[in-house]
PDB file of C-alpha atoms in Angstrom:
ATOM      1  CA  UNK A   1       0.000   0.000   0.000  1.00 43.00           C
ATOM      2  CA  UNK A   2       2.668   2.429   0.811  1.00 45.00           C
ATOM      3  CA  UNK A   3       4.593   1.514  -2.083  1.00 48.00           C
ATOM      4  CA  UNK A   4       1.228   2.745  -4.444  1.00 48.00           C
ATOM      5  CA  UNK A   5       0.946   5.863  -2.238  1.00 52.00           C
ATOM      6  CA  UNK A   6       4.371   6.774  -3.175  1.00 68.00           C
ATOM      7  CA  UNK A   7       4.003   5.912  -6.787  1.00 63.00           C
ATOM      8  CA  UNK A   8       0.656   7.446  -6.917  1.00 60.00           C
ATOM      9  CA  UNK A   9       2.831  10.943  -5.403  1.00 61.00           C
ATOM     10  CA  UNK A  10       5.251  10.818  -7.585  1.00 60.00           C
ATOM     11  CA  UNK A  11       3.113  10.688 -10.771  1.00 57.00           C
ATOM     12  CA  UNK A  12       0.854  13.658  -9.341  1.00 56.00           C
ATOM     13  CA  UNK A  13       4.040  16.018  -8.508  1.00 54.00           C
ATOM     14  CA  UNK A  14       5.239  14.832 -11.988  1.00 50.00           C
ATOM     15  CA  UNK A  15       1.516  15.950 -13.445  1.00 53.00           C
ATOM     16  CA  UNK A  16       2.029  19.213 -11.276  1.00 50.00           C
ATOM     17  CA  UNK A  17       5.256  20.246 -12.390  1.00 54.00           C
ATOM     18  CA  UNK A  18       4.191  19.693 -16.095  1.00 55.00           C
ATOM     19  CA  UNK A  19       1.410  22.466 -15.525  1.00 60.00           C
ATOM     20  CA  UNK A  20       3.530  24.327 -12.816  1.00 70.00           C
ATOM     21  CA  UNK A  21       7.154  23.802 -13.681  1.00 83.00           C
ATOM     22  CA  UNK A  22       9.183  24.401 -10.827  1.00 90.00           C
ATOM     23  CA  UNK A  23      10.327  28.438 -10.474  1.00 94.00           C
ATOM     24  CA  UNK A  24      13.207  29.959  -9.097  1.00 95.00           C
ATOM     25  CA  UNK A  25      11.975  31.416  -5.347  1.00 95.00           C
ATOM     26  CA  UNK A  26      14.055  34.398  -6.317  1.00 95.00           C
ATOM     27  CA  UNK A  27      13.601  35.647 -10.302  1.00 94.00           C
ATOM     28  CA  UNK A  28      10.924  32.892 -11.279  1.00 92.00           C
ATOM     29  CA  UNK A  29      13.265  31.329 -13.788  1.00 95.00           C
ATOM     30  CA  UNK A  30      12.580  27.559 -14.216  1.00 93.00           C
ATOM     31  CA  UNK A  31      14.497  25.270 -12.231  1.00 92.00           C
ATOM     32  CA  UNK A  32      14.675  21.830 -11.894  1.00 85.00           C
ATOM     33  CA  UNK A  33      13.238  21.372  -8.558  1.00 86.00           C
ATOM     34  CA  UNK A  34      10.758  22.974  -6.391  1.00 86.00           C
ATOM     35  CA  UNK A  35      11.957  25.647  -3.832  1.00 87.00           C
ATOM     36  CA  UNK A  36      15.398  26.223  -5.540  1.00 91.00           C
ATOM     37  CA  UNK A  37      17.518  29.323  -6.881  1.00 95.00           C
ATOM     38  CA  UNK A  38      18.836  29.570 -10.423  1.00 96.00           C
ATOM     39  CA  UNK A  39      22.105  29.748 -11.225  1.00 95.00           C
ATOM     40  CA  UNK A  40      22.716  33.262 -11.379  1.00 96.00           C
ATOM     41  CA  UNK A  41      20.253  33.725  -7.945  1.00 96.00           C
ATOM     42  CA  UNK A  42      22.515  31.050  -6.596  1.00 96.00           C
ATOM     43  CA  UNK A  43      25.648  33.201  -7.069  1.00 96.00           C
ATOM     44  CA  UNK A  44      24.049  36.679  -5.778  1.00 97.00           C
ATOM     45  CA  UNK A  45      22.829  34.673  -2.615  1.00 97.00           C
ATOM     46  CA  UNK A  46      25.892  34.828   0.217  1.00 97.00           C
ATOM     47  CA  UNK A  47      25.519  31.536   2.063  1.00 98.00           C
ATOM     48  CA  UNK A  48      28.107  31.598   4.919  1.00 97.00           C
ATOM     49  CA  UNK A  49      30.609  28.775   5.107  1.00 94.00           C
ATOM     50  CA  UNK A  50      33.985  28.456   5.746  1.00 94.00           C
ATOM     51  CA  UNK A  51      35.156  29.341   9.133  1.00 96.00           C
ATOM     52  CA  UNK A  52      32.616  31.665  11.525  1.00 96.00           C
ATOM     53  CA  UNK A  53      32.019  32.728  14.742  1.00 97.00           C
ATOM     54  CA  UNK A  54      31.032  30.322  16.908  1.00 97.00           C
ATOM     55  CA  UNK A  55      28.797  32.491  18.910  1.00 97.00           C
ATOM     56  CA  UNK A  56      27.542  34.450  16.092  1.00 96.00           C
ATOM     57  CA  UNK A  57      28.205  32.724  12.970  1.00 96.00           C
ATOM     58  CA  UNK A  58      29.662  35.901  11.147  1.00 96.00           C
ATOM     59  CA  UNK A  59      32.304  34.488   8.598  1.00 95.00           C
ATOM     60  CA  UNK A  60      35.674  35.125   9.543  1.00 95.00           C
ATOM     61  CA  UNK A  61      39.228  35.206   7.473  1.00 92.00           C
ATOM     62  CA  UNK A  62      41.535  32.374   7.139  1.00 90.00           C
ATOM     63  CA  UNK A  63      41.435  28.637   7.888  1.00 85.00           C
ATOM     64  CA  UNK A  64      39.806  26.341  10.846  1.00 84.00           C
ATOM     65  CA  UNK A  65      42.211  26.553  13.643  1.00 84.00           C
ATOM     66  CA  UNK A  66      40.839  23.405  15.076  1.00 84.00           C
ATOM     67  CA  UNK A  67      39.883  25.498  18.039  1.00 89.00           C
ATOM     68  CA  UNK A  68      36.913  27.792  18.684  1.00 94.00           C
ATOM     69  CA  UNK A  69      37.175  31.147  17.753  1.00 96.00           C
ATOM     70  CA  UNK A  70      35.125  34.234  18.094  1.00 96.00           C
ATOM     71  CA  UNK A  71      34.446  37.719  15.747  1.00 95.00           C
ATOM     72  CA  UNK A  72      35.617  41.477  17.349  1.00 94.00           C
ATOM     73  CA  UNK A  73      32.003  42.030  18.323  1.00 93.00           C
ATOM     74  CA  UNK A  74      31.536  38.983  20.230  1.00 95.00           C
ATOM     75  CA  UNK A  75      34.690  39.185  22.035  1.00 95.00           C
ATOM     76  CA  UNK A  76      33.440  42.720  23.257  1.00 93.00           C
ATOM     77  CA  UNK A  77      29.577  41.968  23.759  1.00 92.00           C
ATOM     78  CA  UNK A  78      28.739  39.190  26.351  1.00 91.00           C
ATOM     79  CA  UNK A  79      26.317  36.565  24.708  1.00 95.00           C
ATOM     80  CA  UNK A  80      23.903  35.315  26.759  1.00 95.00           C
ATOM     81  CA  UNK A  81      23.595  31.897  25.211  1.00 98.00           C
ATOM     82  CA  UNK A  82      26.416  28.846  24.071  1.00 98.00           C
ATOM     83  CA  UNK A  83      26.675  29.191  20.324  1.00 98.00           C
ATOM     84  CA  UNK A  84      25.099  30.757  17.141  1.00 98.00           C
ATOM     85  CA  UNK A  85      24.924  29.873  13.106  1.00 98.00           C
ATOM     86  CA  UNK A  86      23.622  31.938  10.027  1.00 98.00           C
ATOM     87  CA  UNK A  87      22.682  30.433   6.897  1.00 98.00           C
ATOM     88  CA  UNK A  88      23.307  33.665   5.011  1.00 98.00           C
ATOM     89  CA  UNK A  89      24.831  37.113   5.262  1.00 98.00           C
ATOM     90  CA  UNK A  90      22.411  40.184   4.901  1.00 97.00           C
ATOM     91  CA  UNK A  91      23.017  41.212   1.726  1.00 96.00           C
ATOM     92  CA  UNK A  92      22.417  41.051  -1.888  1.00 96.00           C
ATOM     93  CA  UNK A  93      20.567  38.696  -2.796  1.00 97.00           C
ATOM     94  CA  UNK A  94      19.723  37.210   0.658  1.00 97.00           C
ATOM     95  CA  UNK A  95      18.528  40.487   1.881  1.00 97.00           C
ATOM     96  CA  UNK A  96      16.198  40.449  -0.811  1.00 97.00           C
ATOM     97  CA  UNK A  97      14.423  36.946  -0.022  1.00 97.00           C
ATOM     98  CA  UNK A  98      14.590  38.278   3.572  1.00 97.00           C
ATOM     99  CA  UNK A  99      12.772  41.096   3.052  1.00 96.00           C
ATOM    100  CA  UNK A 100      10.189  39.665   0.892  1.00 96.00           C
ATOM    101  CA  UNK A 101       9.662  36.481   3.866  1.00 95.00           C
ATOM    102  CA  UNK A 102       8.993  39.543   6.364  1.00 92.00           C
ATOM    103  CA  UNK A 103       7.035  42.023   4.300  1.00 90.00           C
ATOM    104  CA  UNK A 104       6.409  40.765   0.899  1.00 88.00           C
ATOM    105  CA  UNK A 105       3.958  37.943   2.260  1.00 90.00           C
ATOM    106  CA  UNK A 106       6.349  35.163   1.064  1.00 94.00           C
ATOM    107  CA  UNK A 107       5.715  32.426   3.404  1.00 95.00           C
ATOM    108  CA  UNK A 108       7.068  30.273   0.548  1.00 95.00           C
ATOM    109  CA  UNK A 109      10.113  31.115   0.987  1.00 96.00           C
ATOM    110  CA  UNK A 110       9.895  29.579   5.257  1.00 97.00           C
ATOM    111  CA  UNK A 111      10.329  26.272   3.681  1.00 96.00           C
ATOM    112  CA  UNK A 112      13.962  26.387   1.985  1.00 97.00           C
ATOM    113  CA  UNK A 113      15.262  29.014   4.411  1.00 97.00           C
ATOM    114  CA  UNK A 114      14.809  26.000   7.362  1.00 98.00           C
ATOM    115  CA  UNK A 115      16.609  23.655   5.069  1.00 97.00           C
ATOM    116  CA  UNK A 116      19.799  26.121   4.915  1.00 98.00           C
ATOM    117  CA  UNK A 117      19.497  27.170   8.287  1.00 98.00           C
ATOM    118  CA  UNK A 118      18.688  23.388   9.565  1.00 98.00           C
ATOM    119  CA  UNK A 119      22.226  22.530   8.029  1.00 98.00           C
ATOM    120  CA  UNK A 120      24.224  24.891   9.949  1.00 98.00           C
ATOM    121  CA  UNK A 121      22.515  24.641  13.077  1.00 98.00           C
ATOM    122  CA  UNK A 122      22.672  21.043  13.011  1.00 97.00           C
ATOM    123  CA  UNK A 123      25.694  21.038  15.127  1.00 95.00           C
ATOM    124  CA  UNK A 124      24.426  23.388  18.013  1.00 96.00           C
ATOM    125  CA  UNK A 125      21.695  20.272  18.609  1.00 97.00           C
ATOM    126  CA  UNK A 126      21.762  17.994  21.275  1.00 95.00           C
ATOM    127  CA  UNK A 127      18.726  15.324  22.034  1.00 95.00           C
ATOM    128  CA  UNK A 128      16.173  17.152  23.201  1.00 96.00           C
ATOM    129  CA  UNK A 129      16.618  20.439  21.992  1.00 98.00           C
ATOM    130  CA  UNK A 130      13.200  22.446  22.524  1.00 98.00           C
ATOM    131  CA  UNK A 131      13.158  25.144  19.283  1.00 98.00           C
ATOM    132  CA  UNK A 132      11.650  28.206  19.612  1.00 98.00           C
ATOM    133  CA  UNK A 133      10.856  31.564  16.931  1.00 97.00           C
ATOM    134  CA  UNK A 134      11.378  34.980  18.589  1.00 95.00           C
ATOM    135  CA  UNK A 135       8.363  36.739  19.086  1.00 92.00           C
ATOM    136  CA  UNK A 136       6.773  39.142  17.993  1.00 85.00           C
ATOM    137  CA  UNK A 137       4.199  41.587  19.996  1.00 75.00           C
ATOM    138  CA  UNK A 138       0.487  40.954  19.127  1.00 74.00           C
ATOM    139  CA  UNK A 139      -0.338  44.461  17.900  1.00 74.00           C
ATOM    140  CA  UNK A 140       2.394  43.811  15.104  1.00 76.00           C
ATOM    141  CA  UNK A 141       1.685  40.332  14.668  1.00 76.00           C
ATOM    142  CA  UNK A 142      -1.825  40.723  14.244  1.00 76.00           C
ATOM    143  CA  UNK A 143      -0.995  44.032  11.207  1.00 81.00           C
ATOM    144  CA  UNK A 144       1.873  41.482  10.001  1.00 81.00           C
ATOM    145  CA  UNK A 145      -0.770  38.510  10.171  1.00 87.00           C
ATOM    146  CA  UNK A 146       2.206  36.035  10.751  1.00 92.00           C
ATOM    147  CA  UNK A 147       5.646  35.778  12.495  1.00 94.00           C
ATOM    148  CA  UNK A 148       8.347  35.042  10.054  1.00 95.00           C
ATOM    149  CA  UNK A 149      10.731  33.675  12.765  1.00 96.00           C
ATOM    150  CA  UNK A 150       7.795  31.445  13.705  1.00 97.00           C
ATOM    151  CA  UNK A 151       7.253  29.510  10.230  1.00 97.00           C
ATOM    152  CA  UNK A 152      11.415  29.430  10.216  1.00 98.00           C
ATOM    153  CA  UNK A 153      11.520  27.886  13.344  1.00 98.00           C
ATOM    154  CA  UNK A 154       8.471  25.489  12.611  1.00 98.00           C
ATOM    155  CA  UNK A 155      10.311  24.274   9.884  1.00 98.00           C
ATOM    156  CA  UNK A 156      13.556  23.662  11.587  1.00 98.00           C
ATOM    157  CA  UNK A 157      12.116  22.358  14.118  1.00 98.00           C
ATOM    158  CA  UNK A 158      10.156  19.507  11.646  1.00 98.00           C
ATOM    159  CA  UNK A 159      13.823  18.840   9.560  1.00 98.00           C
ATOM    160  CA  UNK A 160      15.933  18.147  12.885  1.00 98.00           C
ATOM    161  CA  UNK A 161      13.079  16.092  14.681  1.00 97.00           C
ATOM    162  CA  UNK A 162      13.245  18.653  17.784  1.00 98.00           C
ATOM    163  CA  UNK A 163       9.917  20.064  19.624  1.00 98.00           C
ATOM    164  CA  UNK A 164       8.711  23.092  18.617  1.00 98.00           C
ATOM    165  CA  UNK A 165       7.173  25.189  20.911  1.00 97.00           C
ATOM    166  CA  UNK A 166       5.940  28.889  18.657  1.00 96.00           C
ATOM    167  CA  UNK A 167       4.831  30.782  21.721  1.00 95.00           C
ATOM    168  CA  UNK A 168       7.581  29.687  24.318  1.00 97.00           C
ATOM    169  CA  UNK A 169       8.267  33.720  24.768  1.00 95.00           C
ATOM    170  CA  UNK A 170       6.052  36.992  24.395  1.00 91.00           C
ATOM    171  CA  UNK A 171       6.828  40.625  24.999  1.00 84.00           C
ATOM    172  CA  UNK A 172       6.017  42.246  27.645  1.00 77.00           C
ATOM    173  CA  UNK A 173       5.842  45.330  25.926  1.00 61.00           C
ATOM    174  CA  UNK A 174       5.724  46.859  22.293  1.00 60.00           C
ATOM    175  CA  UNK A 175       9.393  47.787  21.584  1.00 63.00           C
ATOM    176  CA  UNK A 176       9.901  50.934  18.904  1.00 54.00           C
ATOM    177  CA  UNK A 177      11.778  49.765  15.824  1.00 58.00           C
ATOM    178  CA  UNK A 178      15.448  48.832  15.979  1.00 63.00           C
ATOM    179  CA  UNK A 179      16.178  50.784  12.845  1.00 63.00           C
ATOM    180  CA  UNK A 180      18.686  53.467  13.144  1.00 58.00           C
ATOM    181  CA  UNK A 181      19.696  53.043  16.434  1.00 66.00           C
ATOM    182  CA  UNK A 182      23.505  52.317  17.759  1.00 69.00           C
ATOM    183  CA  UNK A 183      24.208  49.279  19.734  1.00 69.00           C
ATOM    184  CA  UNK A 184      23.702  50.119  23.089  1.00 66.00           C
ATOM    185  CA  UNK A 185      20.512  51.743  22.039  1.00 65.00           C
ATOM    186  CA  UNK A 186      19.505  48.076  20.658  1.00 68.00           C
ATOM    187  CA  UNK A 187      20.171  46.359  23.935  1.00 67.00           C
ATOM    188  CA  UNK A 188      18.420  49.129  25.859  1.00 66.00           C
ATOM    189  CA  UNK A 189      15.296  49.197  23.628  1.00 65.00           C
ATOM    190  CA  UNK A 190      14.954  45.109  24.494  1.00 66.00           C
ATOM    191  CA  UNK A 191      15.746  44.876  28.175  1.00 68.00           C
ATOM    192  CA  UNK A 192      13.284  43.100  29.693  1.00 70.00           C
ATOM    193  CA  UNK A 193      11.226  43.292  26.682  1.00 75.00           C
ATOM    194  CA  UNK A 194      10.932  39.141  26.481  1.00 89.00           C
ATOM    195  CA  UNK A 195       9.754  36.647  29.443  1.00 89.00           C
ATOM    196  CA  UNK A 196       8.595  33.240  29.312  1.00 94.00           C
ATOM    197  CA  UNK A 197       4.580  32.538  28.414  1.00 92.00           C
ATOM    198  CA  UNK A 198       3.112  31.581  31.564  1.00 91.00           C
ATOM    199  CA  UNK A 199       1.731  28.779  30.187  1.00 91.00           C
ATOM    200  CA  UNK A 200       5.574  27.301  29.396  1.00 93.00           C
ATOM    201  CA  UNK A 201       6.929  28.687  32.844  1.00 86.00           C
ATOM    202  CA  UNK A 202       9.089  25.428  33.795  1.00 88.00           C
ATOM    203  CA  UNK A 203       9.253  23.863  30.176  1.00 92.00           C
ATOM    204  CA  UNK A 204      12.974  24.929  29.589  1.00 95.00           C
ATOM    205  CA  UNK A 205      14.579  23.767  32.814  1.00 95.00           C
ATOM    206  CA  UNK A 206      17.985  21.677  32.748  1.00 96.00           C
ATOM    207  CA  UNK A 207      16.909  21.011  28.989  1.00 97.00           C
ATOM    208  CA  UNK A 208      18.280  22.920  25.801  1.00 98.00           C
ATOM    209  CA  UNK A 209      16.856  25.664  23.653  1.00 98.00           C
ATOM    210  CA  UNK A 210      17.360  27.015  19.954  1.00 98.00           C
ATOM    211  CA  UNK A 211      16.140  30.252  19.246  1.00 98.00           C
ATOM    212  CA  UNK A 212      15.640  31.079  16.070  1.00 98.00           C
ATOM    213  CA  UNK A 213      15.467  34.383  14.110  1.00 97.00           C
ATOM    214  CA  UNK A 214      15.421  36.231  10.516  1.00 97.00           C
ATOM    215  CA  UNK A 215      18.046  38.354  11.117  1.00 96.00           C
ATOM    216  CA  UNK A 216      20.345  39.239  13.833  1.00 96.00           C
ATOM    217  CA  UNK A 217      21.819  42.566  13.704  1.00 92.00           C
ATOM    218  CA  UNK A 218      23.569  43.688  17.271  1.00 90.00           C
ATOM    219  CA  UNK A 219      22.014  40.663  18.929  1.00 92.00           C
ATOM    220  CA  UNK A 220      19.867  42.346  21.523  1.00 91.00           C
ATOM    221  CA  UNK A 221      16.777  40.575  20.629  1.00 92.00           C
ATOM    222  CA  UNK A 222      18.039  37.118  21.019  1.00 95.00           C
ATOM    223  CA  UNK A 223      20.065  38.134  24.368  1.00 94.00           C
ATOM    224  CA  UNK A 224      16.937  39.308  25.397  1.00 93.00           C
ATOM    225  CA  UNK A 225      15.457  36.403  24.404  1.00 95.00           C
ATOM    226  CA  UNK A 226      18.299  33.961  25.651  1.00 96.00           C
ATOM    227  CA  UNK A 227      18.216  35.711  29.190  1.00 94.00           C
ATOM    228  CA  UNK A 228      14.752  34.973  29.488  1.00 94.00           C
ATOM    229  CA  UNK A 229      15.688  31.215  28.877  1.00 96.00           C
ATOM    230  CA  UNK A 230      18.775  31.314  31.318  1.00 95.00           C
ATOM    231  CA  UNK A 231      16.392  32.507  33.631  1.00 93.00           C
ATOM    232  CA  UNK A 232      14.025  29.978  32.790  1.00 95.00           C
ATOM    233  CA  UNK A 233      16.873  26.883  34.057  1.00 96.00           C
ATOM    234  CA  UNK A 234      17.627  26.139  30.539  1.00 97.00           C
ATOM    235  CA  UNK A 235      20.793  24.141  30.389  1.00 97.00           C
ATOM    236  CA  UNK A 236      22.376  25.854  27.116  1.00 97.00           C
ATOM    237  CA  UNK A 237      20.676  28.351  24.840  1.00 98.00           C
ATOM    238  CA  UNK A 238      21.831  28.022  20.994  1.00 98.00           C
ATOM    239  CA  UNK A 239      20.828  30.598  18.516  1.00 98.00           C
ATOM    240  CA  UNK A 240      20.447  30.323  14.160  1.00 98.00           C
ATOM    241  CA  UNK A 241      19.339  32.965  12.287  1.00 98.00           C
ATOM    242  CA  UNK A 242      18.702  33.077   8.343  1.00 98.00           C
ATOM    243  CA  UNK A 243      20.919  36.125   8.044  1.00 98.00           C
ATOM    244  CA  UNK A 244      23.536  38.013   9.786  1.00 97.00           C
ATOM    245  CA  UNK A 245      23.996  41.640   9.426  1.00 95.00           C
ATOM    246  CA  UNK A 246      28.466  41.796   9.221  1.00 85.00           C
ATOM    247  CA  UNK A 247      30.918  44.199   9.326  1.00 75.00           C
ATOM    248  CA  UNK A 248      32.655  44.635   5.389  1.00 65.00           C
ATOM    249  CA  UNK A 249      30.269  42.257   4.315  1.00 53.00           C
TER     250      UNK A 249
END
């Protein structure tokens, strides 16, 4: 029986892509599979690899010293949870699908961002893991209509076999826009701003977290959201984002 279900699946997606051939999620140039960049998309789109920050996952210069190693910002900015990853640097083409996930009403584009971030947060997992979006306040979730860092984390959570748990935090309080301020402004606009749902009070203790995010600029929306964990008795707090805002990038 399971054998015909999959047969019977395979010849409808083949039927489907003959009517819908599969489309590049950036330019909507064919492809040849579903949820995939073109060539040319492929190129403008800065996945980070190589060696990064551990905490961060900024790219940095030269070659794996076999030992962890940290970016200028992190060595000067205490990071309230173990480790970090980005799937891409924001920029060119990846600011672009970023942008268009959080205000173009692409929710498309959830579903291959959690493969690429899945990949490189892969190693921050440990059995158990509990995976969690940051939030956002319900005044701009209900203009937004969804939370972006929500379907990415729903999707993570699905690829690595990890609970998800989409309303673990909340805000306490509607924070202004990040935009344009300096650092320290960042971390003082979200002090406090992010506390446990009462409902999950006690569902992070001694157990492991991944947060997960769009982008992560200065970082004070995950600390804020990592200190809540801490708080919580989480044993380690792990962060992936889909981009990272980097110095020179």
């Amino acid at each position: 029986m399971s054998g015909t279900m999959t047969a019977t699946t395979r010849a409808m997606q083949a039927a489907l892509h003959v009517i819908y051939p599969p489309q590049c999620i950036s330019c909507g140039a064919p492809v040849t599979t579903d949820f995939g960049l073109c060539g040319p998309c492929w190129r403008q789109t800065p996945f980070v690899s190589g060696l990064v920050c551990d905490l961060c996952g900024t790219p940095l210069p030269g070659e794996d010293p076999g030992a962890v190693v940290h970016c200028d910002d992190c060595l000067t900015i205490a990071r309230p949870w173990n480790q970090g990853r980005a799937a891409l640097l924001y920029k060119d083409n990846a600011r672009q699908l970023v942008l268009s996930l959080k205000h173009g009403d692409r929710l498309d584009l959830a579903r291959p961002a959690a493969v690429w971030m899945t990949k490189v947060a892969t190693p921050l997992l440990s059995p158990g893991t509990l995976v969690a979006p940051v939030p956002l306040h319900w005044w701009r979730l209900a203009v937004r209509r969804y939370n972006q860092s929500a379907l990415l984390s729903k999707g993570v959570a699905r690829l690595a076999g990890m609970e998800h748990c989409p309303d673990l935090l909340k805000r306490r309080r509607a924070t202004p826009s990040q935009e344009g301020r300096t650092r320290d402004e960042r971390f003082a606009n979200l002090s406090g701003a992010l506390t446990l749902h009462p409902r999950h009070v006690g569902r992070v203790k001694d157990r492991p977290v991944l947060l997960v995010d769009d982008v992560m600029t200065s970082g004070a929306t995950l600390a804020a959201a990592a200190e809540a964990c801490v708080a919580a008795g989480a044993s380690r707090v792990s962060v992936v984002v889909l981009a990272r805002v980097a110095k020179d990038a």
